[in-house]
mmCIF file of C-alpha atoms in Angstrom:
data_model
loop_
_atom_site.group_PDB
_atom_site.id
_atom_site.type_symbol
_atom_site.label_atom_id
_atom_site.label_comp_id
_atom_site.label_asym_id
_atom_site.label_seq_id
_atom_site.Cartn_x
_atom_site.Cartn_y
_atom_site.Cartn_z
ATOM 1 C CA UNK A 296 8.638 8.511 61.136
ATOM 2 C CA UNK A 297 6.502 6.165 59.186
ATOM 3 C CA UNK A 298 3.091 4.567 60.429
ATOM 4 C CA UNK A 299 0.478 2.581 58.399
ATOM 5 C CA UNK A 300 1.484 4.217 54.873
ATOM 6 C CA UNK A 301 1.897 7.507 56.265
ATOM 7 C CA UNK A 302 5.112 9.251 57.007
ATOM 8 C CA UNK A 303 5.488 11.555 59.676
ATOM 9 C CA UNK A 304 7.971 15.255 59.472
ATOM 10 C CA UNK A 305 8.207 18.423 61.448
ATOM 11 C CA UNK A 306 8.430 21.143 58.237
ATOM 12 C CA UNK A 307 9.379 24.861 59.011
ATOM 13 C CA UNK A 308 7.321 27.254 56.620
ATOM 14 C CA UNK A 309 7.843 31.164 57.587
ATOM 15 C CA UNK A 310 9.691 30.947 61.020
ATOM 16 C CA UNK A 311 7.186 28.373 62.313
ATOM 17 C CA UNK A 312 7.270 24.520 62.574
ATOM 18 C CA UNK A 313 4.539 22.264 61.281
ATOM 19 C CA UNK A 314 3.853 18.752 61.998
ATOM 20 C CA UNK A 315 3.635 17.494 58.764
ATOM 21 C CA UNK A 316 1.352 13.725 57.951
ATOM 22 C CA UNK A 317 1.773 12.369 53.937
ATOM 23 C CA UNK A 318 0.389 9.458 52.563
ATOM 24 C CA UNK A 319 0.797 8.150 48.811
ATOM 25 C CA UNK A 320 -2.180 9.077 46.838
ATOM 26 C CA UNK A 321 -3.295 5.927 44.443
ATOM 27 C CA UNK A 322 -5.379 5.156 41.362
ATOM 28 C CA UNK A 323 -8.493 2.607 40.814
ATOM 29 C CA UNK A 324 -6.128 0.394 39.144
ATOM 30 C CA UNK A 325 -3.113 0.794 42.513
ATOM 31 C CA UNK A 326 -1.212 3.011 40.683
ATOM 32 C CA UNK A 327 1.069 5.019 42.289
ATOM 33 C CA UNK A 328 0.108 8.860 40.903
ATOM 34 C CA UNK A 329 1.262 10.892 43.594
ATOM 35 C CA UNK A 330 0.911 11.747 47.527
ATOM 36 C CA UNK A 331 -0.907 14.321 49.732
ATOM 37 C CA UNK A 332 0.383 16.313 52.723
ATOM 38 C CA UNK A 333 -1.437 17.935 55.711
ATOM 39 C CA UNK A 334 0.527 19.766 57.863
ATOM 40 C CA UNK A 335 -0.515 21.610 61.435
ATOM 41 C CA UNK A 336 1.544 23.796 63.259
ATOM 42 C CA UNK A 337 3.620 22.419 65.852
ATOM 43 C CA UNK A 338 2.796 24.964 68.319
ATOM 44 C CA UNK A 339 -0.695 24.314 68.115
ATOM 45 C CA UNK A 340 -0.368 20.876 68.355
ATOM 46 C CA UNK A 341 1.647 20.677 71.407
ATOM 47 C CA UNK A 342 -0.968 23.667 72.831
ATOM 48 C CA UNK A 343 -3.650 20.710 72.346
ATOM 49 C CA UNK A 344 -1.135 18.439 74.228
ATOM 50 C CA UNK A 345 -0.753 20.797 76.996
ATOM 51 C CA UNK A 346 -4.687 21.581 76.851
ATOM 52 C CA UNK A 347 -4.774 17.826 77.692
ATOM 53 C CA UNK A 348 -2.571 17.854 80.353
ATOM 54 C CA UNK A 349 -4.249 21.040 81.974
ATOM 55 C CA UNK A 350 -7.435 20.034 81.495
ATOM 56 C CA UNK A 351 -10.006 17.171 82.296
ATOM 57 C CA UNK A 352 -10.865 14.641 80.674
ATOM 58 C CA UNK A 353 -13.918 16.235 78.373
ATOM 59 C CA UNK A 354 -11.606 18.315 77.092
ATOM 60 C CA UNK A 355 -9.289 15.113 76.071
ATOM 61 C CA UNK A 356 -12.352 14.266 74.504
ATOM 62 C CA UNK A 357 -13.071 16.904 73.240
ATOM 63 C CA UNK A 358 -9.567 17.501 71.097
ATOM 64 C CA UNK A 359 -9.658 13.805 70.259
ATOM 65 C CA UNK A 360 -13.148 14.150 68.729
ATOM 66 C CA UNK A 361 -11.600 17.246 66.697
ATOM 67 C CA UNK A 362 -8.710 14.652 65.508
ATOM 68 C CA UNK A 363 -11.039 12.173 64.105
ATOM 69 C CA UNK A 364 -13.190 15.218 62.540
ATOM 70 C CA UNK A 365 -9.883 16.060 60.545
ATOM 71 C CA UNK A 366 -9.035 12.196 60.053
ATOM 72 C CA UNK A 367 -12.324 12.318 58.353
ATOM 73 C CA UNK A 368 -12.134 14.929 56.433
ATOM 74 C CA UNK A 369 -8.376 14.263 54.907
ATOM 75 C CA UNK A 370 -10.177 10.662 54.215
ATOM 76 C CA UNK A 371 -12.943 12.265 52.401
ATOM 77 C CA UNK A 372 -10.139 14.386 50.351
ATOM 78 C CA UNK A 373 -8.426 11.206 49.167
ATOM 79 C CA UNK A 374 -11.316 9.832 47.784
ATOM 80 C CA UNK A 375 -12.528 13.234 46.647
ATOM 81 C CA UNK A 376 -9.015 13.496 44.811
ATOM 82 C CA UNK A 377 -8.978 9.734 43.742
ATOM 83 C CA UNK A 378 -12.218 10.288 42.127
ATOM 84 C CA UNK A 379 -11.331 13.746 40.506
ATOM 85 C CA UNK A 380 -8.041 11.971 39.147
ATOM 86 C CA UNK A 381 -9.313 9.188 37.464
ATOM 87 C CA UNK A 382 -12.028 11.053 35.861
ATOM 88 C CA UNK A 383 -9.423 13.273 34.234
ATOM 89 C CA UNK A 384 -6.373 10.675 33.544
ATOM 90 C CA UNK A 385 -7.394 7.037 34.128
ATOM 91 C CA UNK A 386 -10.459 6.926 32.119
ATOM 92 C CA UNK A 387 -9.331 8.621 29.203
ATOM 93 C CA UNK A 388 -6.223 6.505 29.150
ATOM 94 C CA UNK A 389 -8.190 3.674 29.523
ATOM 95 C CA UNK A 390 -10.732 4.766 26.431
ATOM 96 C CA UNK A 391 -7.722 5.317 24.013
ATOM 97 C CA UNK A 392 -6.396 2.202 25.372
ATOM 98 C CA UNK A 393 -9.704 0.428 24.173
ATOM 99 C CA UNK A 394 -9.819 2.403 21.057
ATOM 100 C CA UNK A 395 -5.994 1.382 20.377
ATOM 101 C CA UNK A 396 -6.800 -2.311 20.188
ATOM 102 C CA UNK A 397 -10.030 -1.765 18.235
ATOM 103 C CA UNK A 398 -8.285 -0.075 15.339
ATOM 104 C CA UNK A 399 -4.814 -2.480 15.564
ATOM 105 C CA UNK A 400 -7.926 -5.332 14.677
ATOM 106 C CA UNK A 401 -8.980 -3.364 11.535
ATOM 107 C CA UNK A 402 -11.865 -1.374 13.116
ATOM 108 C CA UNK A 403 -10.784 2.108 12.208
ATOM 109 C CA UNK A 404 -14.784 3.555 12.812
ATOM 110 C CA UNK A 405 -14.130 4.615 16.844
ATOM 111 C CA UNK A 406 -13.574 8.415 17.534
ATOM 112 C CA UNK A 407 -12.628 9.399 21.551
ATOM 113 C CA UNK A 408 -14.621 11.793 23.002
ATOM 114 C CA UNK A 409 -12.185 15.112 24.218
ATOM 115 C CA UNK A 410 -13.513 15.996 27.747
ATOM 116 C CA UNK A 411 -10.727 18.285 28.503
ATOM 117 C CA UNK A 412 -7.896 20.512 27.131
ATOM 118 C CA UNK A 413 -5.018 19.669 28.817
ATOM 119 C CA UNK A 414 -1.797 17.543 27.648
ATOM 120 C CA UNK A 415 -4.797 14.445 27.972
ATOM 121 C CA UNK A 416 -7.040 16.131 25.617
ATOM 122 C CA UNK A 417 -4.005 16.889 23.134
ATOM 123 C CA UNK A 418 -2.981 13.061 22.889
ATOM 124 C CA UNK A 419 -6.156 12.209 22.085
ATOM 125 C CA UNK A 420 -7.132 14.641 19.703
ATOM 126 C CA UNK A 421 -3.973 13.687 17.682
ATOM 127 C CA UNK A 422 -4.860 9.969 18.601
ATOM 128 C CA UNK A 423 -8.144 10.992 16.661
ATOM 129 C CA UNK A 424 -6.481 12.590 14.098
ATOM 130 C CA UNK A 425 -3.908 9.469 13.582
ATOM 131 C CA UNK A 426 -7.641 7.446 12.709
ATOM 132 C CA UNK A 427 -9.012 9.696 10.627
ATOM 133 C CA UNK A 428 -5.644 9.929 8.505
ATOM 134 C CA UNK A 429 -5.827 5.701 8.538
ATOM 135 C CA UNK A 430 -9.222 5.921 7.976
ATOM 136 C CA UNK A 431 -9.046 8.639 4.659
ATOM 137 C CA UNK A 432 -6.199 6.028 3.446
ATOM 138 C CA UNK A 433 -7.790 3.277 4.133
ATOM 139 C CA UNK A 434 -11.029 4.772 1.384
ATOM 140 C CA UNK A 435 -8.130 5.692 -0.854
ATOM 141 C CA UNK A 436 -7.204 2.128 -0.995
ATOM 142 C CA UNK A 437 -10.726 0.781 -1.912
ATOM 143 C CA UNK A 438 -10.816 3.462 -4.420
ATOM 144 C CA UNK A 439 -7.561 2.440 -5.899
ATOM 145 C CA UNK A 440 -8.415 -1.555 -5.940
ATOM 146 C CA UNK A 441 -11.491 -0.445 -7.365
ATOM 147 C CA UNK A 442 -10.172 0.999 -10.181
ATOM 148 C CA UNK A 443 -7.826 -1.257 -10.848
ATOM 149 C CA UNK A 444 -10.136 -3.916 -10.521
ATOM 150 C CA UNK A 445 -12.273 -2.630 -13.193
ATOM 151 C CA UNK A 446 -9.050 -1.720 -15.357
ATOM 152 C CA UNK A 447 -8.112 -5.104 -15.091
ATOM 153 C CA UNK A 448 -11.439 -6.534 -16.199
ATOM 154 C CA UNK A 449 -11.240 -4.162 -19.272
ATOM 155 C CA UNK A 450 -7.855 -5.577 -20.102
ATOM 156 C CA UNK A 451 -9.113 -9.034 -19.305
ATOM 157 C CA UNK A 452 -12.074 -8.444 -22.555
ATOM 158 C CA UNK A 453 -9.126 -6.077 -24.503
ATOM 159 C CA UNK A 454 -7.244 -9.647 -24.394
ATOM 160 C CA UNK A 455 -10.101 -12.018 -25.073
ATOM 161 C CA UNK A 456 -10.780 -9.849 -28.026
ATOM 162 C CA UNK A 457 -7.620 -9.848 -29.393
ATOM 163 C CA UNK A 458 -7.515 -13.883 -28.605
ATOM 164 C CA UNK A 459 -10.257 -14.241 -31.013
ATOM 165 C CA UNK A 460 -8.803 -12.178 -33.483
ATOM 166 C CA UNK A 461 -5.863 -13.658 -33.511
ATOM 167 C CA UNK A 462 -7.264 -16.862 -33.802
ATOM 168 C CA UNK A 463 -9.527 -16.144 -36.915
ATOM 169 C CA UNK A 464 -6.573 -14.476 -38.109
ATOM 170 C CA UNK A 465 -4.443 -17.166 -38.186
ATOM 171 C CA UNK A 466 -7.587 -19.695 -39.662
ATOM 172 C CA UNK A 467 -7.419 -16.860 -42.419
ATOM 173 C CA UNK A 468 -3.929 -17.087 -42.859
ATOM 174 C CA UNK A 469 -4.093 -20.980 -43.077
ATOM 175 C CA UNK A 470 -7.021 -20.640 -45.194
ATOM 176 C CA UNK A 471 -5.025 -18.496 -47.449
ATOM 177 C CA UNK A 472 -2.135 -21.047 -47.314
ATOM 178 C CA UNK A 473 -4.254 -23.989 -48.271
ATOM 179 C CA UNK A 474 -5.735 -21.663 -51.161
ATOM 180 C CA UNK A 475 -2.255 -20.294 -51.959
ATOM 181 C CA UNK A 476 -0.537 -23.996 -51.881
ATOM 182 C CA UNK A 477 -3.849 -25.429 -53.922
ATOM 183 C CA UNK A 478 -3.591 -22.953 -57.082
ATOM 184 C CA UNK A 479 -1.425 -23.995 -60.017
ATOM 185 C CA UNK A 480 -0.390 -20.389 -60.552
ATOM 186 C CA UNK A 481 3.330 -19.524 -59.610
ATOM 187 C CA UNK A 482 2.593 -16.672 -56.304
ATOM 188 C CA UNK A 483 5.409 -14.961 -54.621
ATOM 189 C CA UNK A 484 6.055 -12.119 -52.663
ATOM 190 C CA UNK A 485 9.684 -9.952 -51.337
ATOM 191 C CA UNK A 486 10.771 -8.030 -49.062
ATOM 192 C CA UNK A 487 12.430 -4.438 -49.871
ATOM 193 C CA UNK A 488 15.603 -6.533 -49.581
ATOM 194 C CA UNK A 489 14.654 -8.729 -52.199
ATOM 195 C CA UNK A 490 14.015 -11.861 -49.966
ATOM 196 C CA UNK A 491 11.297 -13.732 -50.405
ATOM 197 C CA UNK A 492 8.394 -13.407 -47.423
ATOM 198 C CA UNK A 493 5.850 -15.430 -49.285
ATOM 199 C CA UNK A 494 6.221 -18.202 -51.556
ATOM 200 C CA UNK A 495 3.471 -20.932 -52.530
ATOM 201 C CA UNK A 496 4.317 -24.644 -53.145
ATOM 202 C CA UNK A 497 3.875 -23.990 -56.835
ATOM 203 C CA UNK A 498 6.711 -21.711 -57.213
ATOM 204 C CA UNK A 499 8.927 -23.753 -54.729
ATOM 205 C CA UNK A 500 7.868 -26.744 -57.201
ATOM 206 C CA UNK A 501 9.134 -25.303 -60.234
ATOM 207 C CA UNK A 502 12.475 -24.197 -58.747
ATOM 208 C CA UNK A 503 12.809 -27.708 -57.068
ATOM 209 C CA UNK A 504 13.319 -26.822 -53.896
ATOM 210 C CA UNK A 505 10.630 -26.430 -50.558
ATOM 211 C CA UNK A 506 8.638 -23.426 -49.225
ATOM 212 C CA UNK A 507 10.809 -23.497 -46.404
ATOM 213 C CA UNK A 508 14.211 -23.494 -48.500
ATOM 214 C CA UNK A 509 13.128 -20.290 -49.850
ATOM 215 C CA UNK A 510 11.099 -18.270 -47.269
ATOM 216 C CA UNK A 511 13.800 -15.565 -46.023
ATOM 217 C CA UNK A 512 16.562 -15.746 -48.756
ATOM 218 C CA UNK A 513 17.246 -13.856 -51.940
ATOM 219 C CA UNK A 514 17.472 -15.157 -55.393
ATOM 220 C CA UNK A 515 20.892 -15.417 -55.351
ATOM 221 C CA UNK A 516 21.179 -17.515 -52.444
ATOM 222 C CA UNK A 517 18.604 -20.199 -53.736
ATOM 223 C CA UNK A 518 20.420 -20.640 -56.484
ATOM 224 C CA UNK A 519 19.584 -18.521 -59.286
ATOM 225 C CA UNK A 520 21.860 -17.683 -62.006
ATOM 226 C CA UNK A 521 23.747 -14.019 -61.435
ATOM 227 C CA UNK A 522 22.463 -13.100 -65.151
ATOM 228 C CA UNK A 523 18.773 -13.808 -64.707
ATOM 229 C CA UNK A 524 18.678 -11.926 -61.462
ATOM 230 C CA UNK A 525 20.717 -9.080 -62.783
ATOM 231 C CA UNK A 526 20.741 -9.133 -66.253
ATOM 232 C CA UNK A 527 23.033 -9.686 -69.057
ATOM 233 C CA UNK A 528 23.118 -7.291 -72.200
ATOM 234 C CA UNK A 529 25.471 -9.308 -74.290
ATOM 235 C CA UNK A 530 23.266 -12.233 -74.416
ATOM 236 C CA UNK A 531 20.410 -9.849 -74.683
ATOM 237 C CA UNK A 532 18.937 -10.975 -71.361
ATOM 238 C CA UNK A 533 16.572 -9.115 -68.993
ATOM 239 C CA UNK A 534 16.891 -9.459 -65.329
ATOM 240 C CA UNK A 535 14.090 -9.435 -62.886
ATOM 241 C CA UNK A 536 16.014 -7.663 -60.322
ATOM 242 C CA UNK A 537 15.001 -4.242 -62.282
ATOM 243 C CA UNK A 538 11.129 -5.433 -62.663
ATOM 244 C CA UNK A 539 11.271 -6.527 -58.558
ATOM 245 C CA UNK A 540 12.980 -2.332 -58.744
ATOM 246 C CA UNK A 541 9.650 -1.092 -60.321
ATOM 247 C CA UNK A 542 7.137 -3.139 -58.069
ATOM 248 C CA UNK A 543 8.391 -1.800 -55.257
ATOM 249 C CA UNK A 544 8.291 1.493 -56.659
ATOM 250 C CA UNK A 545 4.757 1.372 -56.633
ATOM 251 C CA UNK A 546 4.472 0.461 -60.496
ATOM 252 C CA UNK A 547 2.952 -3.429 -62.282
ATOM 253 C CA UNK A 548 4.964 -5.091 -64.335
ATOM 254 C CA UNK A 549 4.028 -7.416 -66.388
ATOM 255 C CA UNK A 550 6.538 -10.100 -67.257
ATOM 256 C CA UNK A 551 6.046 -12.861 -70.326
ATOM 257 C CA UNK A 552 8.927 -14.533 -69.651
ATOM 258 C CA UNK A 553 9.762 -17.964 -68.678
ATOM 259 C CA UNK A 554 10.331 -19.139 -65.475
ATOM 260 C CA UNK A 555 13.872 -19.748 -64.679
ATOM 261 C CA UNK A 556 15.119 -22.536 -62.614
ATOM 262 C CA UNK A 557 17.391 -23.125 -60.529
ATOM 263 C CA UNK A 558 18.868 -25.799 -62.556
ATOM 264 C CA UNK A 559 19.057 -23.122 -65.668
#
């Protein structure tokens, strides 16, 4: 039997019958958390019905005045119990709601109060602990950028520096070119392979051919003959393949011979 939320059931508890009234129990926020049940024994129900029928009406009065006593008092339970369970559940879970949204929009500062130690008090302790882990990364983070910021500033004068080295370098090196090209004297320089790395437009002049036309190759391949390079003993010629030997064995030579060219 059902009347104005409540539902209405005879219950039998030890051998005796009890007229059993529930009604849902709800949340601030009509939430359905549970019910309540108050139960009296049928027998002493039906004694109150039979009071009423035996008796006058002051007694009527009487039992109805005790009904409205206990109407009162269940109503002051449910509120009691409302009160007591949204202390405990709803406003907690509404605080780590809060909290949740503050830290998804960066805000990683809030900590929730623990006012209790059940399975409430666990979530958000390790709802605390999930913030303080964000929060210790988040430091770690700035730390890193931080560091790499100022590595990357250090690289960023490391490369200016070089920048301006390599740029007087390569004035030198065209100053050097301009001096090398400018001197009447016949300048080379090889390789351990014999090829020439460094040639100025003197020398290229007197073999007839361009700087470029001889940068990288041997003497054989700009056209020198095979027995000034290597030598000939019959026709009592020296080549300079042995004196090129002895530079780069660390020893001078000094050579009084002509130049040859290419056209020798």
């Amino acid at each position: 039997m059902e009347a104005e939320g409540k539902t209405l059931h005879t219950l039998m508890l030890a051998g005796q019958n009890y007229l059993m009234a529930c009604k849902p129990l709800d949340s601030y926020e009509r939430l359905s958390i549970g019910s309540i049940c108050i139960g009296l024994p049928e027998a002493q129900v039906f004694a109150t019905q039979d009071a009423l029928l035996t008796q006058g009406e002051s007694t009527r009065r009487q039992i109805i005045a005790s009904v409205i006593q206990i109407g009162l008092l269940s109503i002051a339970l449910f509120t009691l119990l409302s009160l007591l369970i949204a202390t405990t559940i709803v406003s907690p879970i509404q605080r780590l709601s809060h909290t949740s949204k503050q830290i998804a929009a960066g805000n990683l500062t809030p900590k929730i109060p623990v006012t209790s130690h059940d399975e409430i008090g666990e979530l958000i302790n390790a709802f605390n602990e999930m913030a303080g882990n964000l929060r210790d990364k988040e430091r770690m983070v700035e730390d890193q950028t931080a560091e790499l910021s100022a590595a990357n500033d250090q690289l960023k004068g490391v490369l200016e520096k070089n920048t301006a080295l390599l740029q007087q370098s390569n004035r030198s090196e065209q100053l050097l070119r301009n001096v090398l090209d400018n001197s009447p004297e016949l300048i080379f320089a090889k390789d351990s392979e014999f090829r020439y790395i460094l040639v100025n437009a003197s020398y290229a002049k007197s073999l007839g051919k361009t700087v470029e036309e001889i940068l990288g190759k041997d003497d054989i391949e700009i056209g020198l003959p095979k027995e000034y390079v290597f030598g000939n003993p019959e026709k009592g010629i020296r080549g300079f393949r042995a004196d090129d030997a002895i530079v780069l064995a660390g020893e001078p030579v000094h050579n009084t011979n002509d130049i040859i060219t290419a056209d020798d």
